[in-house]
């Protein structure tokens, strides 16, 4: 069978018809006429079914002879439908925002209230959708360039998501989020009561609860349950670091959260705004709360702390000194993040500005060098790595205060733009990181399974 496929490929490329004569020789050879291979296959199947599938032949053969996943037309149709609705709603939203000048910080009090209170709530869904779209693009190119991402991540064969499924979920969330944004785009309160509608003001919270329960905690075998549970397992391992042995999916997911600091802060703002804010008047006192400011630091540091603890676990467990240096990189980043956060809360303090400059530059240089040399295996004269470096410096606008130099955008809008650039950088990083892992698997003769064995599950 393998020789037949090779000859068909050869005939197609060379426009010859050599396979017929070659296959005649193969069929007449001992390899083609002997029954030894067939008997050996039968013995392997019997042994496998007996010891690994509780004598269930159907279950055993499904593992030994997995059927390729069938691409369903309804997934492609639904993805296209959701994508079309998303782009149409996005265009409508941009036109409304442009017409009313919502992003202009010099506009009316009502518009400033919207940007200060509701915009951070909705931006969370933008960060989530953008990250998922980048992941879907990664999957598309991993498949195109034959990067065995399903094996590297440790997915059970047949359960891994393709780029169509990821796009389906991401555009579905985007469509719902844009619908709620347009449904709650009121700029004027009730002229009699001077209150906003409490029901429409609760749209972001309702959407967050629904999407969180459906995407993460729904126990039914619906909407890719195995992938959702796999995500929750890796998430728990990251939160509980360093109590669990660190695998590639665990630390790769923790790395994703280091690019979602603004999203984590949006979750904190959800709790503060709907817990103690005045949603009827679109006002909050979060920034003046000591507890809120403390957690403003904590949620930014948590992803980096998780990676630091994972690196320390690997350093002691694997006796790998490089993990110690990697942990030092995350420690420097933690210091830089804390200083940048302090600068956000007190932007006029010269001491915070100077120290933020120093540690931010050091963290960026060290992180960029580590990306290029160790995570990607690059840094040679032919490498094209400028975009990753440029995007790594994007978050430094919080230090440089570019928002007030020649641009007239609301501060929340600037934070969102910078956060989106970091997510895009992470998506680019993901592709080369996994490609380098794939090349190391091959080049260093690591175990490379073509048919997964059942020992892990």
Short mmCIF file of C-alpha atoms in Angstrom, two decimals:
data_model
loop_
_atom_site.label_atom_id
_atom_site.label_comp_id
_atom_site.label_asym_id
_atom_site.label_seq_id
_atom_site.Cartn_x
_atom_site.Cartn_y
_atom_site.Cartn_z
CA UNK A 1 0.00 0.00 0.00
CA UNK A 2 2.79 2.43 0.88
CA UNK A 3 4.67 1.61 -2.32
CA UNK A 4 1.50 2.12 -4.33
CA UNK A 5 1.00 5.59 -2.88
CA UNK A 6 4.61 6.49 -3.57
CA UNK A 7 4.31 5.40 -7.19
CA UNK A 8 1.07 7.35 -7.69
CA UNK A 9 2.82 10.47 -6.41
CA UNK A 10 5.76 9.75 -8.71
CA UNK A 11 3.48 9.35 -11.74
CA UNK A 12 1.68 12.58 -10.94
CA UNK A 13 4.85 14.63 -10.61
CA UNK A 14 6.72 13.18 -13.59
CA UNK A 15 3.66 12.67 -15.85
CA UNK A 16 4.73 9.06 -16.44
CA UNK A 17 2.89 5.75 -16.06
CA UNK A 18 5.50 3.69 -14.30
CA UNK A 19 3.40 2.47 -11.39
CA UNK A 20 1.74 -0.39 -13.29
CA UNK A 21 4.96 -2.22 -14.11
CA UNK A 22 6.48 -1.60 -10.71
CA UNK A 23 3.38 -2.76 -8.84
CA UNK A 24 3.32 -5.92 -10.92
CA UNK A 25 6.79 -6.73 -9.64
CA UNK A 26 5.75 -5.97 -6.05
CA UNK A 27 2.60 -8.12 -6.28
CA UNK A 28 4.58 -11.08 -7.61
CA UNK A 29 7.31 -10.76 -4.98
CA UNK A 30 7.36 -12.59 -1.65
CA UNK A 31 6.29 -9.37 0.08
CA UNK A 32 3.15 -9.19 -2.04
CA UNK A 33 2.24 -12.88 -2.01
CA UNK A 34 3.14 -14.00 1.52
CA UNK A 35 0.50 -14.17 4.24
CA UNK A 36 3.02 -13.68 7.06
CA UNK A 37 2.32 -9.96 7.35
CA UNK A 38 -1.44 -10.54 7.45
CA UNK A 39 -1.07 -13.17 10.17
CA UNK A 40 1.22 -10.90 12.18
CA UNK A 41 -1.31 -8.06 11.94
CA UNK A 42 -4.05 -10.37 13.18
CA UNK A 43 -1.91 -11.45 16.15
CA UNK A 44 -1.14 -7.83 17.05
CA UNK A 45 -4.83 -6.93 16.87
CA UNK A 46 -5.86 -9.85 19.08
CA UNK A 47 -3.18 -9.03 21.67
CA UNK A 48 -4.01 -5.34 21.69
CA UNK A 49 -7.77 -5.91 22.00
CA UNK A 50 -7.24 -8.37 24.84
CA UNK A 51 -4.89 -6.26 26.97
CA UNK A 52 -5.71 -2.65 26.13
CA UNK A 53 -9.41 -2.43 25.30
CA UNK A 54 -11.01 -4.99 27.67
CA UNK A 55 -11.66 -7.43 24.82
CA UNK A 56 -13.74 -4.83 23.01
CA UNK A 57 -12.66 -5.39 19.40
CA UNK A 58 -14.46 -2.34 18.00
CA UNK A 59 -12.83 -0.05 20.54
CA UNK A 60 -9.40 -1.58 19.98
CA UNK A 61 -9.53 -1.32 16.19
CA UNK A 62 -10.66 2.28 16.43
CA UNK A 63 -7.33 2.99 18.15
CA UNK A 64 -5.20 0.82 15.86
CA UNK A 65 -6.91 1.93 12.67
CA UNK A 66 -8.16 5.46 13.38
CA UNK A 67 -10.41 6.89 10.74
CA UNK A 68 -9.58 10.36 9.44
CA UNK A 69 -11.80 13.13 10.73
CA UNK A 70 -14.53 14.06 8.30
CA UNK A 71 -14.80 17.74 7.60
CA UNK A 72 -18.44 18.65 7.98
CA UNK A 73 -19.96 21.19 5.63
CA UNK A 74 -22.11 22.65 8.38
CA UNK A 75 -18.97 23.77 10.24
CA UNK A 76 -17.71 25.62 7.17
CA UNK A 77 -21.14 27.13 6.57
CA UNK A 78 -21.60 28.20 10.20
CA UNK A 79 -18.09 29.67 10.33
CA UNK A 80 -18.73 31.66 7.18
CA UNK A 81 -22.10 32.82 8.47
CA UNK A 82 -20.70 33.97 11.82
CA UNK A 83 -17.73 35.62 10.12
CA UNK A 84 -20.01 37.51 7.75
CA UNK A 85 -22.23 38.69 10.60
CA UNK A 86 -19.13 39.72 12.60
CA UNK A 87 -17.69 41.83 9.80
CA UNK A 88 -21.06 43.44 9.06
CA UNK A 89 -21.61 44.30 12.73
CA UNK A 90 -18.03 45.53 13.05
CA UNK A 91 -18.44 47.89 10.10
CA UNK A 92 -21.71 49.18 11.57
CA UNK A 93 -20.08 49.71 14.97
CA UNK A 94 -17.10 51.56 13.47
CA UNK A 95 -19.42 53.86 11.53
CA UNK A 96 -21.46 54.62 14.66
CA UNK A 97 -18.34 55.28 16.72
CA UNK A 98 -16.86 57.44 14.00
CA UNK A 99 -20.05 59.43 13.57
CA UNK A 100 -20.36 60.19 17.28
CA UNK A 101 -16.64 60.51 18.08
CA UNK A 102 -16.76 58.14 21.05
CA UNK A 103 -12.96 57.71 21.17
CA UNK A 104 -12.25 61.42 21.43
CA UNK A 105 -11.31 62.24 25.06
CA UNK A 106 -12.50 65.84 24.64
CA UNK A 107 -16.11 64.90 23.95
CA UNK A 108 -19.06 65.02 26.30
CA UNK A 109 -19.23 63.65 29.83
CA UNK A 110 -21.58 60.85 28.72
CA UNK A 111 -19.08 59.59 26.15
CA UNK A 112 -16.22 59.74 28.65
CA UNK A 113 -18.37 57.73 31.07
CA UNK A 114 -18.90 55.10 28.39
CA UNK A 115 -15.18 54.80 27.65
CA UNK A 116 -14.26 54.68 31.34
CA UNK A 117 -16.89 52.14 32.40
CA UNK A 118 -18.26 50.03 29.54
CA UNK A 119 -15.40 49.99 27.05
CA UNK A 120 -13.06 47.99 29.38
CA UNK A 121 -15.85 45.43 29.86
CA UNK A 122 -16.36 44.82 26.14
CA UNK A 123 -12.66 44.90 25.30
CA UNK A 124 -12.26 41.60 27.18
CA UNK A 125 -14.16 39.79 24.42
CA UNK A 126 -12.03 41.51 21.79
CA UNK A 127 -8.86 40.17 23.43
CA UNK A 128 -10.33 36.67 23.65
CA UNK A 129 -11.52 36.60 20.02
CA UNK A 130 -8.25 38.00 18.66
CA UNK A 131 -6.23 35.39 20.56
CA UNK A 132 -8.43 32.57 19.25
CA UNK A 133 -8.18 33.86 15.67
CA UNK A 134 -4.39 33.93 15.97
CA UNK A 135 -4.50 30.36 17.30
CA UNK A 136 -6.67 29.29 14.35
CA UNK A 137 -4.19 30.89 11.93
CA UNK A 138 -1.38 29.05 13.73
CA UNK A 139 -3.16 25.72 13.26
CA UNK A 140 -3.68 26.43 9.56
CA UNK A 141 0.02 27.07 9.00
CA UNK A 142 1.15 24.26 11.29
CA UNK A 143 -0.82 21.87 9.12
CA UNK A 144 0.41 23.48 5.92
CA UNK A 145 4.06 23.12 6.94
CA UNK A 146 3.54 19.67 8.55
CA UNK A 147 4.22 20.70 12.14
CA UNK A 148 2.82 17.85 14.24
CA UNK A 149 1.07 20.12 16.75
CA UNK A 150 -1.42 17.48 17.93
CA UNK A 151 1.41 15.17 19.02
CA UNK A 152 3.44 17.97 20.60
CA UNK A 153 0.46 19.17 22.63
CA UNK A 154 -0.46 15.61 23.57
CA UNK A 155 -3.98 15.66 22.16
CA UNK A 156 -5.77 12.35 21.96
CA UNK A 157 -5.91 11.45 18.29
CA UNK A 158 -9.12 12.56 16.61
CA UNK A 159 -10.06 15.08 19.31
CA UNK A 160 -7.78 17.96 18.33
CA UNK A 161 -9.48 21.05 16.94
CA UNK A 162 -8.81 22.22 13.40
CA UNK A 163 -8.66 25.82 12.35
CA UNK A 164 -12.28 25.71 11.13
CA UNK A 165 -13.56 24.73 14.57
CA UNK A 166 -11.48 27.44 16.27
CA UNK A 167 -12.74 30.06 13.82
CA UNK A 168 -16.30 28.85 14.39
CA UNK A 169 -16.09 29.47 18.14
CA UNK A 170 -14.18 32.75 17.85
CA UNK A 171 -16.50 34.33 15.28
CA UNK A 172 -19.52 33.10 17.24
CA UNK A 173 -18.26 34.92 20.34
CA UNK A 174 -17.41 37.99 18.27
CA UNK A 175 -20.91 38.13 16.79
CA UNK A 176 -22.57 37.91 20.22
CA UNK A 177 -20.21 40.51 21.69
CA UNK A 178 -20.85 42.99 18.87
CA UNK A 179 -24.58 42.50 19.18
CA UNK A 180 -24.43 43.35 22.88
CA UNK A 181 -22.18 46.37 22.21
CA UNK A 182 -24.62 47.81 19.67
CA UNK A 183 -27.54 46.96 21.94
CA UNK A 184 -25.92 48.94 24.76
CA UNK A 185 -24.50 51.90 22.86
CA UNK A 186 -26.65 54.49 24.62
CA UNK A 187 -24.95 57.81 25.21
CA UNK A 188 -27.82 59.59 26.92
CA UNK A 189 -29.50 58.66 30.20
CA UNK A 190 -33.24 58.79 30.81
CA UNK A 191 -34.12 62.51 30.78
CA UNK A 192 -36.53 62.10 33.72
CA UNK A 193 -34.68 59.77 36.10
CA UNK A 194 -31.16 60.48 34.77
CA UNK A 195 -30.57 56.71 34.98
CA UNK A 196 -29.45 54.21 32.37
CA UNK A 197 -31.42 51.03 31.77
CA UNK A 198 -30.12 48.48 34.28
CA UNK A 199 -30.97 45.55 32.02
CA UNK A 200 -28.98 46.80 29.03
CA UNK A 201 -26.18 47.91 31.36
CA UNK A 202 -25.92 44.28 32.48
CA UNK A 203 -25.38 42.98 28.93
CA UNK A 204 -21.58 42.59 29.34
CA UNK A 205 -21.99 40.63 32.59
CA UNK A 206 -24.66 38.37 31.08
CA UNK A 207 -22.49 37.67 28.04
CA UNK A 208 -19.48 36.91 30.24
CA UNK A 209 -21.43 34.45 32.40
CA UNK A 210 -22.94 32.69 29.38
CA UNK A 211 -19.68 32.35 27.43
CA UNK A 212 -17.71 31.27 30.51
CA UNK A 213 -20.17 28.53 31.41
CA UNK A 214 -20.60 27.29 27.85
CA UNK A 215 -16.92 27.37 26.86
CA UNK A 216 -15.41 26.11 30.11
CA UNK A 217 -17.74 24.47 32.60
CA UNK A 218 -20.56 22.90 30.57
CA UNK A 219 -20.28 19.15 31.34
CA UNK A 220 -22.24 17.87 28.35
CA UNK A 221 -20.52 16.33 25.34
CA UNK A 222 -21.17 19.37 23.21
CA UNK A 223 -18.97 22.08 21.69
CA UNK A 224 -15.66 20.15 21.86
CA UNK A 225 -15.83 18.93 25.45
CA UNK A 226 -12.49 17.07 25.38
CA UNK A 227 -10.67 20.22 24.23
CA UNK A 228 -12.40 22.31 26.89
CA UNK A 229 -11.42 19.87 29.63
CA UNK A 230 -7.87 19.70 28.29
CA UNK A 231 -7.69 23.50 28.54
CA UNK A 232 -9.04 23.46 32.11
CA UNK A 233 -6.50 20.80 33.13
CA UNK A 234 -3.58 22.83 31.78
CA UNK A 235 -5.03 25.97 33.37
CA UNK A 236 -5.23 24.26 36.77
CA UNK A 237 -1.64 23.02 36.44
CA UNK A 238 -0.53 26.58 35.72
CA UNK A 239 -2.42 28.00 38.70
CA UNK A 240 -1.13 25.25 40.99
CA UNK A 241 2.51 25.58 39.85
CA UNK A 242 4.93 24.20 40.96
CA UNK A 243 2.94 21.28 42.41
CA UNK A 244 2.60 19.41 39.09
CA UNK A 245 5.19 18.14 36.64
CA UNK A 246 5.53 20.74 33.90
CA UNK A 247 4.66 19.64 30.37
CA UNK A 248 4.79 21.67 27.17
CA UNK A 249 1.03 22.42 27.05
CA UNK A 250 1.18 23.66 30.66
CA UNK A 251 3.93 26.22 30.20
CA UNK A 252 2.75 27.19 26.71
CA UNK A 253 -0.69 28.08 28.12
CA UNK A 254 0.93 30.03 30.94
CA UNK A 255 2.87 31.96 28.29
CA UNK A 256 -0.42 32.82 26.58
CA UNK A 257 -1.70 34.42 29.77
CA UNK A 258 1.40 36.62 30.02
CA UNK A 259 0.05 38.27 26.85
CA UNK A 260 -3.43 38.66 28.34
CA UNK A 261 -2.65 40.89 31.33
CA UNK A 262 -5.11 43.53 30.15
CA UNK A 263 -7.83 40.87 29.82
CA UNK A 264 -7.20 39.73 33.41
CA UNK A 265 -7.48 43.33 34.56
CA UNK A 266 -10.76 43.58 32.68
CA UNK A 267 -12.03 40.59 34.71
CA UNK A 268 -11.00 42.41 37.89
CA UNK A 269 -12.88 45.49 36.67
CA UNK A 270 -16.00 43.34 36.07
CA UNK A 271 -15.99 42.33 39.76
CA UNK A 272 -15.46 45.90 40.96
CA UNK A 273 -17.91 47.57 38.58
CA UNK A 274 -20.83 45.16 39.03
CA UNK A 275 -20.05 44.50 42.69
CA UNK A 276 -19.54 48.01 44.01
CA UNK A 277 -20.08 50.38 41.07
CA UNK A 278 -23.18 52.40 40.24
CA UNK A 279 -24.27 50.87 36.93
CA UNK A 280 -27.40 53.03 36.75
CA UNK A 281 -25.18 56.13 36.48
CA UNK A 282 -22.16 54.48 34.79
CA UNK A 283 -19.77 55.41 37.54
CA UNK A 284 -17.27 53.57 39.72
CA UNK A 285 -14.64 54.31 42.35
CA UNK A 286 -12.38 51.37 41.54
CA UNK A 287 -9.21 53.39 41.05
CA UNK A 288 -9.60 54.98 44.48
CA UNK A 289 -9.97 51.63 46.23
CA UNK A 290 -6.87 50.29 47.95
CA UNK A 291 -7.96 46.67 47.51
CA UNK A 292 -8.59 47.20 43.79
CA UNK A 293 -5.17 48.78 43.30
CA UNK A 294 -3.47 45.91 45.13
CA UNK A 295 -5.15 43.36 42.88
CA UNK A 296 -4.32 45.57 39.89
CA UNK A 297 -0.73 44.55 40.63
CA UNK A 298 -1.56 40.95 41.52
CA UNK A 299 -3.49 40.00 38.36
CA UNK A 300 -0.70 41.45 36.21
CA UNK A 301 1.98 39.46 38.01
CA UNK A 302 0.17 36.11 38.33
CA UNK A 303 0.94 34.75 34.80
CA UNK A 304 4.62 35.63 35.10
CA UNK A 305 4.76 34.18 38.60
CA UNK A 306 3.27 30.94 37.30
CA UNK A 307 5.97 30.73 34.63
CA UNK A 308 8.67 31.54 37.18
CA UNK A 309 7.52 28.70 39.45
CA UNK A 310 7.30 26.32 36.48
CA UNK A 311 10.87 27.19 35.51
CA UNK A 312 12.09 26.58 39.06
CA UNK A 313 10.31 23.21 39.14
CA UNK A 314 11.94 22.18 35.86
CA UNK A 315 15.35 23.44 37.00
CA UNK A 316 15.35 21.24 40.11
CA UNK A 317 13.56 18.28 38.53
CA UNK A 318 15.41 18.14 35.20
CA UNK A 319 18.75 19.51 36.50
CA UNK A 320 18.63 22.04 33.69
CA UNK A 321 20.44 25.31 34.45
CA UNK A 322 18.82 27.01 31.43
CA UNK A 323 15.48 26.87 33.22
CA UNK A 324 17.03 28.93 36.00
CA UNK A 325 18.04 31.62 33.50
CA UNK A 326 14.56 31.45 32.00
CA UNK A 327 13.12 31.96 35.49
CA UNK A 328 15.38 34.99 35.95
CA UNK A 329 13.91 36.43 32.74
CA UNK A 330 10.42 36.16 34.20
CA UNK A 331 11.57 37.65 37.51
CA UNK A 332 12.90 40.73 35.69
CA UNK A 333 9.62 40.94 33.79
CA UNK A 334 7.67 40.80 37.07
CA UNK A 335 9.66 43.77 38.38
CA UNK A 336 9.09 45.67 35.12
CA UNK A 337 5.34 44.95 35.17
CA UNK A 338 5.03 46.12 38.78
CA UNK A 339 6.88 49.34 37.99
CA UNK A 340 4.76 49.98 34.90
CA UNK A 341 1.62 49.38 36.96
CA UNK A 342 2.83 51.84 39.59
CA UNK A 343 3.46 54.32 36.79
CA UNK A 344 -0.14 53.90 35.57
CA UNK A 345 -1.42 54.71 39.04
CA UNK A 346 0.99 57.62 39.59
CA UNK A 347 2.15 58.89 36.21
CA UNK A 348 3.75 62.10 37.59
CA UNK A 349 6.29 60.40 39.86
CA UNK A 350 9.76 60.87 38.32
CA UNK A 351 11.16 57.90 40.26
CA UNK A 352 8.60 55.51 38.79
CA UNK A 353 9.32 56.85 35.30
CA UNK A 354 13.10 56.31 35.52
CA UNK A 355 12.95 52.85 37.11
CA UNK A 356 10.18 51.79 34.70
CA UNK A 357 12.37 52.83 31.79
CA UNK A 358 15.36 50.85 33.06
CA UNK A 359 13.58 47.59 33.91
CA UNK A 360 11.25 47.73 30.91
CA UNK A 361 14.17 48.05 28.48
CA UNK A 362 16.10 45.26 30.24
CA UNK A 363 13.05 42.96 30.27
CA UNK A 364 12.37 43.64 26.59
CA UNK A 365 15.96 43.00 25.48
CA UNK A 366 16.26 39.81 27.54
CA UNK A 367 12.84 38.55 26.40
CA UNK A 368 13.58 39.27 22.74
CA UNK A 369 16.97 37.53 22.91
CA UNK A 370 15.39 34.50 24.56
CA UNK A 371 12.64 34.36 21.91
CA UNK A 372 15.09 34.41 19.04
CA UNK A 373 17.78 32.10 20.40
CA UNK A 374 16.08 29.55 22.65
CA UNK A 375 12.37 29.52 21.81
CA UNK A 376 12.80 29.84 18.04
CA UNK A 377 16.36 28.62 17.47
CA UNK A 378 17.08 31.62 15.25
CA UNK A 379 19.29 34.72 15.46
CA UNK A 380 21.32 34.18 12.34
CA UNK A 381 22.01 36.64 9.56
CA UNK A 382 19.12 35.35 7.42
CA UNK A 383 16.45 35.46 10.13
CA UNK A 384 13.50 37.79 9.69
CA UNK A 385 12.64 38.63 13.27
CA UNK A 386 12.13 42.39 13.24
CA UNK A 387 8.36 42.27 13.73
CA UNK A 388 8.60 40.34 17.01
CA UNK A 389 11.09 42.93 18.33
CA UNK A 390 8.91 45.87 17.28
CA UNK A 391 5.79 44.37 18.87
CA UNK A 392 7.69 43.60 22.08
CA UNK A 393 8.34 47.33 22.43
CA UNK A 394 4.68 48.19 21.83
CA UNK A 395 3.66 47.97 25.49
CA UNK A 396 6.35 50.55 26.35
CA UNK A 397 3.88 53.26 25.32
CA UNK A 398 2.75 53.15 28.99
CA UNK A 399 6.24 54.38 29.86
CA UNK A 400 6.67 56.72 26.89
CA UNK A 401 3.10 58.12 27.17
CA UNK A 402 2.69 58.20 23.37
CA UNK A 403 -1.08 58.57 23.79
CA UNK A 404 -0.64 62.29 24.36
CA UNK A 405 1.97 62.92 21.64
CA UNK A 406 0.23 63.78 18.38
CA UNK A 407 -2.69 61.37 18.87
CA UNK A 408 -6.12 62.19 20.23
CA UNK A 409 -7.45 58.87 21.56
CA UNK A 410 -8.95 57.97 24.89
CA UNK A 411 -6.50 56.26 27.28
CA UNK A 412 -8.60 53.08 27.41
CA UNK A 413 -8.48 52.90 23.62
CA UNK A 414 -4.69 53.12 23.71
CA UNK A 415 -4.44 50.36 26.31
CA UNK A 416 -6.63 48.16 24.10
CA UNK A 417 -4.53 48.79 21.00
CA UNK A 418 -1.30 47.97 22.83
CA UNK A 419 -2.85 44.81 24.32
CA UNK A 420 -3.99 43.69 20.84
CA UNK A 421 -0.48 44.21 19.46
CA UNK A 422 0.90 42.00 22.24
CA UNK A 423 -1.65 39.27 21.41
CA UNK A 424 -0.62 39.43 17.74
CA UNK A 425 3.02 39.14 18.80
CA UNK A 426 2.14 36.10 20.89
CA UNK A 427 0.41 34.49 17.92
CA UNK A 428 3.55 34.94 15.80
CA UNK A 429 5.67 33.61 18.68
CA UNK A 430 3.45 30.52 18.97
CA UNK A 431 4.01 29.47 15.37
CA UNK A 432 7.81 29.58 15.53
CA UNK A 433 7.93 28.14 19.06
CA UNK A 434 6.04 25.03 18.05
CA UNK A 435 7.91 24.73 14.77
CA UNK A 436 11.18 24.77 16.71
CA UNK A 437 9.81 22.09 19.06
CA UNK A 438 8.88 19.96 16.03
CA UNK A 439 12.38 20.37 14.54
CA UNK A 440 13.97 19.43 17.86
CA UNK A 441 11.80 16.30 18.02
CA UNK A 442 13.13 15.24 14.65
CA UNK A 443 16.70 16.53 14.91
CA UNK A 444 17.34 15.22 18.41
CA UNK A 445 15.72 11.82 17.69
CA UNK A 446 13.01 12.21 20.30
CA UNK A 447 10.07 9.81 20.37
CA UNK A 448 7.86 10.55 17.37
CA UNK A 449 4.65 8.52 17.28
CA UNK A 450 2.86 7.92 14.00
CA UNK A 451 0.26 5.66 15.67
CA UNK A 452 -0.37 6.83 19.27
CA UNK A 453 0.00 4.16 21.93
CA UNK A 454 -2.68 3.99 24.63
CA UNK A 455 -0.44 4.15 27.68
CA UNK A 456 -1.13 7.82 28.48
CA UNK A 457 -4.90 7.44 28.29
#
